[in-house]
XYZ file of C-alpha atoms in Angstrom:
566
model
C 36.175 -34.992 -42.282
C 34.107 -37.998 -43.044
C 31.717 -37.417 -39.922
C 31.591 -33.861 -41.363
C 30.275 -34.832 -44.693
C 27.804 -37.516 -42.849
C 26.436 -34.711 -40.875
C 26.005 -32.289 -44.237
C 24.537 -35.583 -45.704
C 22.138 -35.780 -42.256
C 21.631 -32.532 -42.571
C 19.987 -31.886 -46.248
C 18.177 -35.756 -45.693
C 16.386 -33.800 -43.004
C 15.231 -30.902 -44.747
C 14.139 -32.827 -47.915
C 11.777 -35.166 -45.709
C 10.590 -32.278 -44.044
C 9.594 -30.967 -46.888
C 8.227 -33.740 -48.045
C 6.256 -35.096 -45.107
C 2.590 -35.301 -46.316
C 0.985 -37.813 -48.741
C -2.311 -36.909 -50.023
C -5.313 -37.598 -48.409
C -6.824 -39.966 -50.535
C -6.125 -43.123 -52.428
C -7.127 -42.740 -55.640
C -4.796 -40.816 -58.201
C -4.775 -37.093 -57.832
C -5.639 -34.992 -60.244
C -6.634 -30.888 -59.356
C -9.632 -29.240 -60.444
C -7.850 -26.128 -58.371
C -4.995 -24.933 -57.139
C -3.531 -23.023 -54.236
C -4.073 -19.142 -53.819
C -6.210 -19.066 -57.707
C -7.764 -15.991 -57.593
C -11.228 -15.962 -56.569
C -14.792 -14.116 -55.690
C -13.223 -11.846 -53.675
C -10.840 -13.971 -51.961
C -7.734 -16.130 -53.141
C -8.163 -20.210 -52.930
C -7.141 -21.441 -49.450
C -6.000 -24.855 -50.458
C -6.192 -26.920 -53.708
C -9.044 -29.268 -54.564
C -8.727 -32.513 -55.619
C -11.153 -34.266 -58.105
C -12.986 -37.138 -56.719
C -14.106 -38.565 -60.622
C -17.753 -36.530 -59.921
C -18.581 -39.196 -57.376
C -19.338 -38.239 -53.558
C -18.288 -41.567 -50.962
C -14.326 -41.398 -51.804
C -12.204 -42.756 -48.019
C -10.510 -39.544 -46.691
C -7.163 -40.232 -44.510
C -5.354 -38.249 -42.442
C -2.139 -36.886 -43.650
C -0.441 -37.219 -40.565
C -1.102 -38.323 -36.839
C -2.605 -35.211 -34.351
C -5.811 -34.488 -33.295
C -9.140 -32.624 -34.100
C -8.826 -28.960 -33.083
C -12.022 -28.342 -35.332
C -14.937 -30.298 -36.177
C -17.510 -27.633 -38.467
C -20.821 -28.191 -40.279
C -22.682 -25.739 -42.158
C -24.969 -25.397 -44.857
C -22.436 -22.707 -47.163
C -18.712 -23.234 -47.066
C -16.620 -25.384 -46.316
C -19.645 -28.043 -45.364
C -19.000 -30.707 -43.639
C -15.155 -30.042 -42.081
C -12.447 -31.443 -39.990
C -9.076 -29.385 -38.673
C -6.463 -31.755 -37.553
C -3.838 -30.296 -35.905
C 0.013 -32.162 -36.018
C 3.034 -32.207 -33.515
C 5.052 -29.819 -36.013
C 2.327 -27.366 -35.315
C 0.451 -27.177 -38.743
C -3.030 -28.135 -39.370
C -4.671 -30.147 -42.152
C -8.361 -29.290 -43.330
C -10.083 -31.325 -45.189
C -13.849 -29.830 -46.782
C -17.043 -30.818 -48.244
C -17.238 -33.846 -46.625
C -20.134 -36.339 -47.321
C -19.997 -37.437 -43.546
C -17.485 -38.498 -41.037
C -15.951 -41.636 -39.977
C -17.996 -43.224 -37.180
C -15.864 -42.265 -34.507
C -16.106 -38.075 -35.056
C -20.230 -38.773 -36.781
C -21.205 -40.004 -33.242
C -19.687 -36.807 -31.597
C -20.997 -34.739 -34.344
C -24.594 -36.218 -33.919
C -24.552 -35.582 -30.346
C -23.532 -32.158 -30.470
C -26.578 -31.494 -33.055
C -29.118 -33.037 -31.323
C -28.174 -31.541 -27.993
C -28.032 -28.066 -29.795
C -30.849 -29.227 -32.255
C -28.999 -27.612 -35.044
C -27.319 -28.953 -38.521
C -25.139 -26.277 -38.327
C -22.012 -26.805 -35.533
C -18.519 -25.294 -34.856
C -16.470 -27.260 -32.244
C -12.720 -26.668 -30.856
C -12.198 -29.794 -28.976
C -8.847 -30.128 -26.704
C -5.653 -30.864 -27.539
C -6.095 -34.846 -26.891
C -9.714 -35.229 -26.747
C -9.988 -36.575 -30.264
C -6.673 -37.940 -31.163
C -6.041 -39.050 -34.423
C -3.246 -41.853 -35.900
C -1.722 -40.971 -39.736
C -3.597 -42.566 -42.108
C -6.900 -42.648 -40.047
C -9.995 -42.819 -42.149
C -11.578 -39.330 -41.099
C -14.738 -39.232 -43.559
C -15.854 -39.677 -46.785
C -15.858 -36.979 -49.789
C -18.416 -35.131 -50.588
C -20.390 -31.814 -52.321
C -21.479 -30.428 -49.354
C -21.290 -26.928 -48.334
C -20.549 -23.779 -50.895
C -19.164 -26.603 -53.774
C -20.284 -26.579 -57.305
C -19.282 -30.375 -57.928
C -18.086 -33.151 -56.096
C -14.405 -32.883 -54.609
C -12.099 -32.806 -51.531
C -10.950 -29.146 -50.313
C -7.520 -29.670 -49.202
C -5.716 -27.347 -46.780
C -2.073 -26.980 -44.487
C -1.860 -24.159 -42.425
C 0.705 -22.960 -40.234
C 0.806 -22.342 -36.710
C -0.229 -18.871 -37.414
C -3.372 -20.042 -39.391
C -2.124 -19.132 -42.636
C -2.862 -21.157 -45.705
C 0.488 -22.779 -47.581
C 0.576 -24.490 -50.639
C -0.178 -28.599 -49.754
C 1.674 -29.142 -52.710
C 5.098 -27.901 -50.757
C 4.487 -30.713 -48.584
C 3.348 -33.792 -50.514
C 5.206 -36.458 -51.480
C 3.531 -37.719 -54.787
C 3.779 -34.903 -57.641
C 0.963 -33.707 -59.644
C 1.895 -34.490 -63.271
C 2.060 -30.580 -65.016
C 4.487 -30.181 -67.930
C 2.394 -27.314 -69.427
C 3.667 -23.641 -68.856
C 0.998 -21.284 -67.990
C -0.702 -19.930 -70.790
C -1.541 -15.707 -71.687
C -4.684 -14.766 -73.250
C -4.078 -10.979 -73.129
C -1.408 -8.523 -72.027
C -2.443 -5.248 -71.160
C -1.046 -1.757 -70.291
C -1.867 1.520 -68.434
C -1.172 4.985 -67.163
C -0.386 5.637 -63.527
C -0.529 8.473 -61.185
C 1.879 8.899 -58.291
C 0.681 10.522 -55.035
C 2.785 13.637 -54.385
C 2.557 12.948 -50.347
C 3.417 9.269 -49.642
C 5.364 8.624 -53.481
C 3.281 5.530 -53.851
C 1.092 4.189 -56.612
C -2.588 5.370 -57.100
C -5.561 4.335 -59.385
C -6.539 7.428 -61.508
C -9.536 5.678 -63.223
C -7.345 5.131 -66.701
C -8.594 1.939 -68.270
C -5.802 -0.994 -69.319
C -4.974 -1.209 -73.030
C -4.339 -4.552 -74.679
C -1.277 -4.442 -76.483
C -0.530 -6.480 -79.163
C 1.028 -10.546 -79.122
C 3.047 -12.793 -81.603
C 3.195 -16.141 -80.025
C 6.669 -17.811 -81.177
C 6.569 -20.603 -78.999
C 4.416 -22.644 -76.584
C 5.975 -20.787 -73.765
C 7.173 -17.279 -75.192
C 5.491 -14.392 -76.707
C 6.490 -11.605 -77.712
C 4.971 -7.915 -78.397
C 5.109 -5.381 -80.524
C 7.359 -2.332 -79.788
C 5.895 -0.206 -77.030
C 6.286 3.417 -77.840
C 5.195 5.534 -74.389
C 6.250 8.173 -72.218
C 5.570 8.745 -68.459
C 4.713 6.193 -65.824
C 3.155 2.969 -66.718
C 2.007 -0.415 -65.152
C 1.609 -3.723 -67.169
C -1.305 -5.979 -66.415
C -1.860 -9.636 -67.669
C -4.815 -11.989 -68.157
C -3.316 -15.595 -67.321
C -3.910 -18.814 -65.933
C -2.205 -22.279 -65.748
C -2.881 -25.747 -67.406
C -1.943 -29.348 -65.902
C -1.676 -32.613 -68.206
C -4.638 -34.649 -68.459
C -7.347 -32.088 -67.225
C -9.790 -29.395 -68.953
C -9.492 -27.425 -65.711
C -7.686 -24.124 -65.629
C -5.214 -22.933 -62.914
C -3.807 -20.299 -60.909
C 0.166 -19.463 -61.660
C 2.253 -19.770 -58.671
C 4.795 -16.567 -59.140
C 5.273 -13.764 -61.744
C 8.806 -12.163 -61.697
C 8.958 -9.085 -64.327
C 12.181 -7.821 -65.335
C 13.939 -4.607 -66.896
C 16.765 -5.207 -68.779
C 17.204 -8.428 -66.654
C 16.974 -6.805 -63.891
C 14.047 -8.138 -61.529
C 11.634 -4.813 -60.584
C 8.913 -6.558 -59.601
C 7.559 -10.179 -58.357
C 4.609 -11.855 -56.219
C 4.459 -15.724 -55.233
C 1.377 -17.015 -54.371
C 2.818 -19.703 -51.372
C 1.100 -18.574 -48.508
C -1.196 -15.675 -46.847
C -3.356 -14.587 -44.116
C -7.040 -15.320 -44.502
C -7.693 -11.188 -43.000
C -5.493 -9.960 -45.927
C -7.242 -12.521 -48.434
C -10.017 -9.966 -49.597
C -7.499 -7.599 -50.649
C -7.254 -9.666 -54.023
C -9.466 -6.804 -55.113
C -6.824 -4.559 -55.090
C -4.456 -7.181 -56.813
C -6.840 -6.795 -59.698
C -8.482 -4.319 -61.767
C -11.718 -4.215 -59.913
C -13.501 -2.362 -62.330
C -12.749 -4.149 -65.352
C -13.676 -7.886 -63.409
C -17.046 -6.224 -62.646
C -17.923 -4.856 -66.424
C -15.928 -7.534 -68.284
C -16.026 -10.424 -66.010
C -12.097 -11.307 -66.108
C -9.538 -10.304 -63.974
C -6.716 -8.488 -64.695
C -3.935 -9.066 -62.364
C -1.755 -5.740 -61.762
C 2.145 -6.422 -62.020
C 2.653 -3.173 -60.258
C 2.082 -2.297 -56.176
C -0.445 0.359 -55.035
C 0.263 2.369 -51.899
C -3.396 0.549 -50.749
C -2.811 -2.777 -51.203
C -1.133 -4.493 -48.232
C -0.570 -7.909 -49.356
C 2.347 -9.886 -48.149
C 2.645 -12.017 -51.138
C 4.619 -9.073 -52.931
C 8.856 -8.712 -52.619
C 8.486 -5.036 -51.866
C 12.531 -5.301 -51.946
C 11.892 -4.587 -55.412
C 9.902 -2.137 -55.402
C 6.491 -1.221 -57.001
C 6.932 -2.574 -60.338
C 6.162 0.530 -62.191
C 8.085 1.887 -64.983
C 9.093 5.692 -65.850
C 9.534 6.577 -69.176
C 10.989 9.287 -69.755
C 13.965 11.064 -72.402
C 16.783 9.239 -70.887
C 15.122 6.136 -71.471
C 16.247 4.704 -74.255
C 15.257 1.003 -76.276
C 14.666 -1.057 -73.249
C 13.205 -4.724 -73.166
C 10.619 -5.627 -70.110
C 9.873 -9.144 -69.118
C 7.355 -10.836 -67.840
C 7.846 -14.410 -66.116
C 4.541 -16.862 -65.322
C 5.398 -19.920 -63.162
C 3.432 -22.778 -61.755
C 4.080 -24.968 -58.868
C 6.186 -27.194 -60.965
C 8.170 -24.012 -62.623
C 7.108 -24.674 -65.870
C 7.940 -20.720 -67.052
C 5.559 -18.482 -69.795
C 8.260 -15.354 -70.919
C 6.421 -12.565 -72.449
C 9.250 -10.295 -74.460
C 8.064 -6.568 -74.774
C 10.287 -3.934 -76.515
C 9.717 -0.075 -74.968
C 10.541 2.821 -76.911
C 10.475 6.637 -75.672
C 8.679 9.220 -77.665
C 7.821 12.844 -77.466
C 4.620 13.989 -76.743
C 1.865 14.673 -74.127
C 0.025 11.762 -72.083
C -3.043 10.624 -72.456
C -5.328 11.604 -70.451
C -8.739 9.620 -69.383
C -11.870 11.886 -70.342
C -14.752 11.937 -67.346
C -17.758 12.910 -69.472
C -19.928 12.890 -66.202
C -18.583 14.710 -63.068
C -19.439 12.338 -60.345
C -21.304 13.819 -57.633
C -19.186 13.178 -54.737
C -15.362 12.858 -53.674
C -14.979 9.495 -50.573
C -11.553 10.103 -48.992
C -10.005 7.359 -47.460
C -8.780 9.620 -44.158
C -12.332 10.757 -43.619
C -16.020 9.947 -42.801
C -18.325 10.693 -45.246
C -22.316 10.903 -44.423
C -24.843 11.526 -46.800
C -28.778 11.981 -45.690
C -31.566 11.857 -48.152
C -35.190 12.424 -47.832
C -35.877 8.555 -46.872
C -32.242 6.875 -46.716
C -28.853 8.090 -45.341
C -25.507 6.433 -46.053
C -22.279 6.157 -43.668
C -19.068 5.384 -44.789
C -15.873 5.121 -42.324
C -12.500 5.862 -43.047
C -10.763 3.770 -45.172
C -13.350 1.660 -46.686
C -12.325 2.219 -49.754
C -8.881 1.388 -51.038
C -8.211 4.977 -52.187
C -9.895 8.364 -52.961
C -12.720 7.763 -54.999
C -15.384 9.731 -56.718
C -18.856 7.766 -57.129
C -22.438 8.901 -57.786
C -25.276 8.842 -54.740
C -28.947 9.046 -55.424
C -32.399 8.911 -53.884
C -34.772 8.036 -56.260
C -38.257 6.781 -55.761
C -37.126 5.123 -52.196
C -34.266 3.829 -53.805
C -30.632 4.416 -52.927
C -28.394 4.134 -55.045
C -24.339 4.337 -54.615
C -22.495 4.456 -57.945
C -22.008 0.889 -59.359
C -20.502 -2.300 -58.327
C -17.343 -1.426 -59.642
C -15.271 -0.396 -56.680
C -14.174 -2.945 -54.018
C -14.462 -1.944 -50.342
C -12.088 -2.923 -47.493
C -15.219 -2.358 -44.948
C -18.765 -1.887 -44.687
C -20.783 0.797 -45.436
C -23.663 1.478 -43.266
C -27.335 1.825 -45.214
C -30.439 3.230 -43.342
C -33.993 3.351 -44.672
C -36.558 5.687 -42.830
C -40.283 3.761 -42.321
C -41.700 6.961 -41.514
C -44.064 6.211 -44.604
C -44.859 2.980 -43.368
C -47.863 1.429 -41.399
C -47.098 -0.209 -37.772
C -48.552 -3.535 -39.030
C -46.754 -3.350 -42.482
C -43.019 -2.511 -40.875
C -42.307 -6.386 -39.751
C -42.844 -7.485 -43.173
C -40.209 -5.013 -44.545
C -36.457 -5.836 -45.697
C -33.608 -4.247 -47.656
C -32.919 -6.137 -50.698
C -29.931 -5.394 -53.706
C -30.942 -5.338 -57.161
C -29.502 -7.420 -58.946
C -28.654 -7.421 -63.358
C -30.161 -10.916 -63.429
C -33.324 -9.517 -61.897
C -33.578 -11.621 -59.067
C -33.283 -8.838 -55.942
C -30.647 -9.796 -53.215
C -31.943 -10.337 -49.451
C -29.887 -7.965 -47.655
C -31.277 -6.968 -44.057
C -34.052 -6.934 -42.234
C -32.329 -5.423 -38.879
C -34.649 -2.218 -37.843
C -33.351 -0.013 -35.049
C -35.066 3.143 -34.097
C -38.206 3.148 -37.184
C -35.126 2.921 -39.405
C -34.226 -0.335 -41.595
C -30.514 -0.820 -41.512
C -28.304 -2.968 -43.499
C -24.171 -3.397 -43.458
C -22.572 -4.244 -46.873
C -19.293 -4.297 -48.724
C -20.955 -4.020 -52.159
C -22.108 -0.766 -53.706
C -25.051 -0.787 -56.144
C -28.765 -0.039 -55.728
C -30.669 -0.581 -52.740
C -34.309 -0.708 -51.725
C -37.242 -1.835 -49.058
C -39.373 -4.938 -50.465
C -41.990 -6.972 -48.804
C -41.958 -10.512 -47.896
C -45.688 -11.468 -46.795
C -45.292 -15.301 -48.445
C -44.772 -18.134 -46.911
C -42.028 -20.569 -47.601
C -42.970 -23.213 -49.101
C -42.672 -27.393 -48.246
C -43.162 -30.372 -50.273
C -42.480 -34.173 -48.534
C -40.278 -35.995 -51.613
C -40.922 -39.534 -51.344
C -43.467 -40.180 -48.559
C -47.212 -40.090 -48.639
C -50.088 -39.987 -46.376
C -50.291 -43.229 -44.054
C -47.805 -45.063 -46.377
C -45.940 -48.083 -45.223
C -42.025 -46.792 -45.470
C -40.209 -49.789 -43.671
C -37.896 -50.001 -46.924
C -36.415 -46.213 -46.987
C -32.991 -45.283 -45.494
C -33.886 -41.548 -45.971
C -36.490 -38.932 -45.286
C -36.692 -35.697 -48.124
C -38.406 -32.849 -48.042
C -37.667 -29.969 -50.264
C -38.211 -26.718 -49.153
C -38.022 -23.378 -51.296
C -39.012 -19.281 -50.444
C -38.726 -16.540 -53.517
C -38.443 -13.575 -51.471
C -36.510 -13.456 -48.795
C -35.112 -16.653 -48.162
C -35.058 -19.344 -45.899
C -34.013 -19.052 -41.968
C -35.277 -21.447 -39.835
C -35.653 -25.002 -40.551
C -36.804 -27.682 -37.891
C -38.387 -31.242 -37.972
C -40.100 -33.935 -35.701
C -41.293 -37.182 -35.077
C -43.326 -37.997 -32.676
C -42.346 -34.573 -30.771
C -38.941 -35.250 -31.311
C -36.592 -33.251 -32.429
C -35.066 -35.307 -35.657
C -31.901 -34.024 -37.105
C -32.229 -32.423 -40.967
C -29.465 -31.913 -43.152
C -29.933 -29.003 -45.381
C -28.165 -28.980 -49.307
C -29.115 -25.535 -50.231
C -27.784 -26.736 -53.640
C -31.049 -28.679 -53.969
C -33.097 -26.974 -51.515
C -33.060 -30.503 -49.920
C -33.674 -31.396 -46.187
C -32.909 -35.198 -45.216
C -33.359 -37.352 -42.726
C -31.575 -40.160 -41.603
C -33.033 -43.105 -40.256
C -30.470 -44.591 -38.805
C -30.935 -41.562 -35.970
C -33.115 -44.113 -34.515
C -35.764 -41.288 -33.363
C -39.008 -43.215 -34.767
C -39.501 -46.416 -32.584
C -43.251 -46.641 -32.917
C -44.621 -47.924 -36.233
C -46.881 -45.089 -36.738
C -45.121 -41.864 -36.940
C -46.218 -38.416 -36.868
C -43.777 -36.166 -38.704
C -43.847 -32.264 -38.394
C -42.137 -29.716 -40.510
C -41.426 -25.778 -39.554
C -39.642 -23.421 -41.964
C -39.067 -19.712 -41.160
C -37.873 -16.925 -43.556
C -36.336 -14.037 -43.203
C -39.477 -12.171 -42.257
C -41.029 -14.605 -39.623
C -43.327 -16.390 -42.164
C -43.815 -19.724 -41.460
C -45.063 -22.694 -43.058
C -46.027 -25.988 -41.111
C -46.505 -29.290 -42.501
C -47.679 -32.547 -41.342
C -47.718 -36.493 -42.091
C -48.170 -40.006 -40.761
C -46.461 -42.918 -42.009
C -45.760 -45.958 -40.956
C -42.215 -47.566 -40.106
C -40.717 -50.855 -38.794
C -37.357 -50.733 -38.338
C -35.810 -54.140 -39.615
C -34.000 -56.335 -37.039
């Protein structure tokens, strides 16, 4: 009996470490400025991010012993990026780096100068570049797609799946604060006679009406409806000590106590990630810019995240349902629970009905191609692009195709082909598709032609159109003049810039070497290191070639003078 209980006691030891293998990846305290799976741009948050007090230079440590199964540098994204890969089979990422430690910068160097690119994606093997727990791996940083300096923090399975890091850490995030609602909405659904699932039938959400009576419970007035509805909520999460706002972690909703509906946001597939458009009303992100997130199930959305046990979280009201109460549970990480109390009533009468003042000019089903040739353009769209049968507006206007409005998310591309018939020989290289854009600064889109036809592959609709790129891009050396002594600097800047169609091609030299120039597209920035060692010769001759989109290039050169210092 007593070696029984020791091995229960063994037993639930085991699991709690388990669970709680993983410190955090840096020293100083942690506080988020976002958390796992919040909803983003058309994707949901792959990891948390962890503030880094708006300085760039913070030590970055390994969670755990492994070794590098990824090493990736780019001038979007992630940035600078390490995947370490552990003996349980999960991998740590770790993004926006500043720079490496010295052991992975030397490999990292050598693979961009023997490529002469910034940008690099290497899979080493399993034990080429072992790593020890608690290694220093790099130094944080703002590189890549960041808006502020920060460490992007990932675990992923041994599928490749994103989890929650917070599952696995150790040290808990201080949060206390529930997650807080800004609006709860309602709407009208349609069911689809063949497969009995959920379908969007264009009615808008209403907001329905809040009394807060607590910090953490609200409650609505009486809902008085008939037929099938969905609820919809606009929500996020707080933590103590921070201005930053959060994703929630689960929603559970509830009829009469009874659970009829819930999604936790612990873990998904980065294929499946773009289907957050479905999650949300599409159409009201795009014309109100805030998302709505849907606590009912569509028959197109294929998320995992869902307990389909449950089923799709709708609700029929009809005459034999009387006085009912629906519930609506927010949690974060730390289950700190928002309950939003909403009384439904049943009433006589017909439903309403959204009016389409405008009959829209064609019908997309999802089972079927649709093609559609203009005078200059033609548009191809492949089954199931869309996430369900959809009625847009297509036009050809002055050269300008246009398909309906970005208001409808896409599951695929569509395929977009401009004619040059009209066009001279000479002109035709010069050419691109761009997207106009509300802001009025047009989108470079493609400048891929294939048979006298320029072709571009999107996910967006909107209005598209052939512009012209003729101008060069252009260069300006920051902090270096002509035949000036530079013995002093550590770095080399150059900023480079193009309004039209954007920059391709960047490359530098000294002396006819290739020199290695690390692009912050933030800035428009291009340094150089001198610690690369390239310039041994006090007078230096440096060269500078950026390419656009459209071949044009611009060349620059300088001499200067350099002694490196013993």
């Amino acid at each position: 009996m007593k070696f029984y209980c020791f091995f229960i006691f063994l037993s639930a030891f085991t699991i709690s470490s388990s669970q709680n293998i993983y410190d955090f990846p840096l020293d100083i305290p942690v506080k988020l400025s976002g958390s796992f799976a919040e909803l983003r741009s058309n994707h949901f948050h792959a990891g948390i991010d962890i503030k880094t007090k708006g300085k760039e230079g913070y030590k970055i440590y390994a969670i755990d012993s492994g070794y590098v199964s990824r090493i990736q540098v780019s001038a979007g994204g992630y940035g600078k990026a390490i995947y370490i890969t552990h003996s349980n089979g999960k991998t740590s990422v770790y993004a926006h780096l500043k720079r490496f430690s010295a052991k992975i910068e030397k490999i990292v160097k050598s693979i961009q100068y023997s490529n002469k690119s910034y940008s690099i994606k290497k899979f080493p093997k399993k034990n080429e570049i072992l790593i020890d727990s608690r290694e220093l791996i790099g130094l944080s940083g703002n590189t890549g797609s960041s808006s502020g300096p920060h460490l992007h923090y990932e675990i992923r399975d041994y599928k490749n799946r994103p989890e929650n890091p917070l599952k696995f850490k150790k040290i808990r995030v201080l949060d206390t604060i529930a997650p807080y609602l800004e609006n709860l909405f309602y709407k009208r659904l349609s069911l689809n006679a063949k497969t009995l699932s959920l379908e969007d039938n264009y009615n808008p959400f209403k907001k329905i009406k809040l009394k807060k009576i607590s910090q953490n419970l609200y409650i609505s007035d009486t809902l008085s409806v008939n037929g099938l509805i969905g609820f919809g909520i606009q929500s996020e999460d707080k933590m103590n000590n921070s201005s930053n706002v959060y994703g929630l972690n689960k929603i559970i909703t509830l009829l009469n106590n009874k659970p009829i509906f819930e999604i936790k946001f612990d873990k998904f597939t980065f294929k499946e990630s773009r289907n957050i458009n479905a999650y949300i009303d599409y159409h009201n992100y795009r014309k109100n810019k805030f998302k709505i997130q849907k606590l009912f199930i569509e028959g197109v959305n294929p998320l995992s995240m869902y307990n389909r046990e449950l089923g799709n979280g709708s609700l029929n009201i009809n005459s034999e349902f009387s006085e009912n109460l629906y519930t609506i549970q927010l949690f974060d990480f730390n289950d700190n629970m928002t309950k939003i109390i909403i009384p439904i009533k049943f009433i006589e009468g017909g439903l309403e009905v959204t009016k389409i003042t405008n009959k829209p000019d064609f019908q997309i089903l999802l089972n079927e191609i649709f093609e559609k040739k203009f005078n200059t353009t033609s548009l191809k769209i492949t089954e199931n692009t869309f996430y369900y049968n959809s009625n847009i507006n297509i036009s050809e206007n002055n050269f300008e195709l246009t398909i309906d409005k970005d208001s409808f998310p896409l599951r695929k591309n569509i395929t977009i082909k401009f004619s040059l018939d009209r066009f001279e020989d000479k002109v035709k290289e010069k050419l691109y598709i761009a997207k106009r854009k509300n802001n009025g600064q047009d989108l470079f889109v493609s400048s891929t032609i294939i048979n006298d036809s320029l072709i571009a592959k999107t996910q967006y609709l909107g209005t598209y159109f052939i512009s012209k790129d003729t101008v060069a891009p252009k260069v300006e050396i920051l902090n270096i003049k002509p035949n000036q002594w530079i013995s002093d600097r550590k770095f080399l800047k150059i900023k480079i810039f193009d309004n039209e169609s954007g920059i391709k091609k960047y490359n530098g030299w000294i002396n006819n070497k290739w020199i290695l120039l690390e692009y912050e597209p933030k800035e428009k920035i291009l340094t150089y290191n001198f610690d690369d060692l390239i310039n041994t010769e006090s007078k230096n001759n440096l060269k500078v070639k950026i390419e656009d989109n459209l071949g044009n290039i611009t060349q620059k050169q300088i001499v200067f003078f350099r002694k490196e210092e013993q």
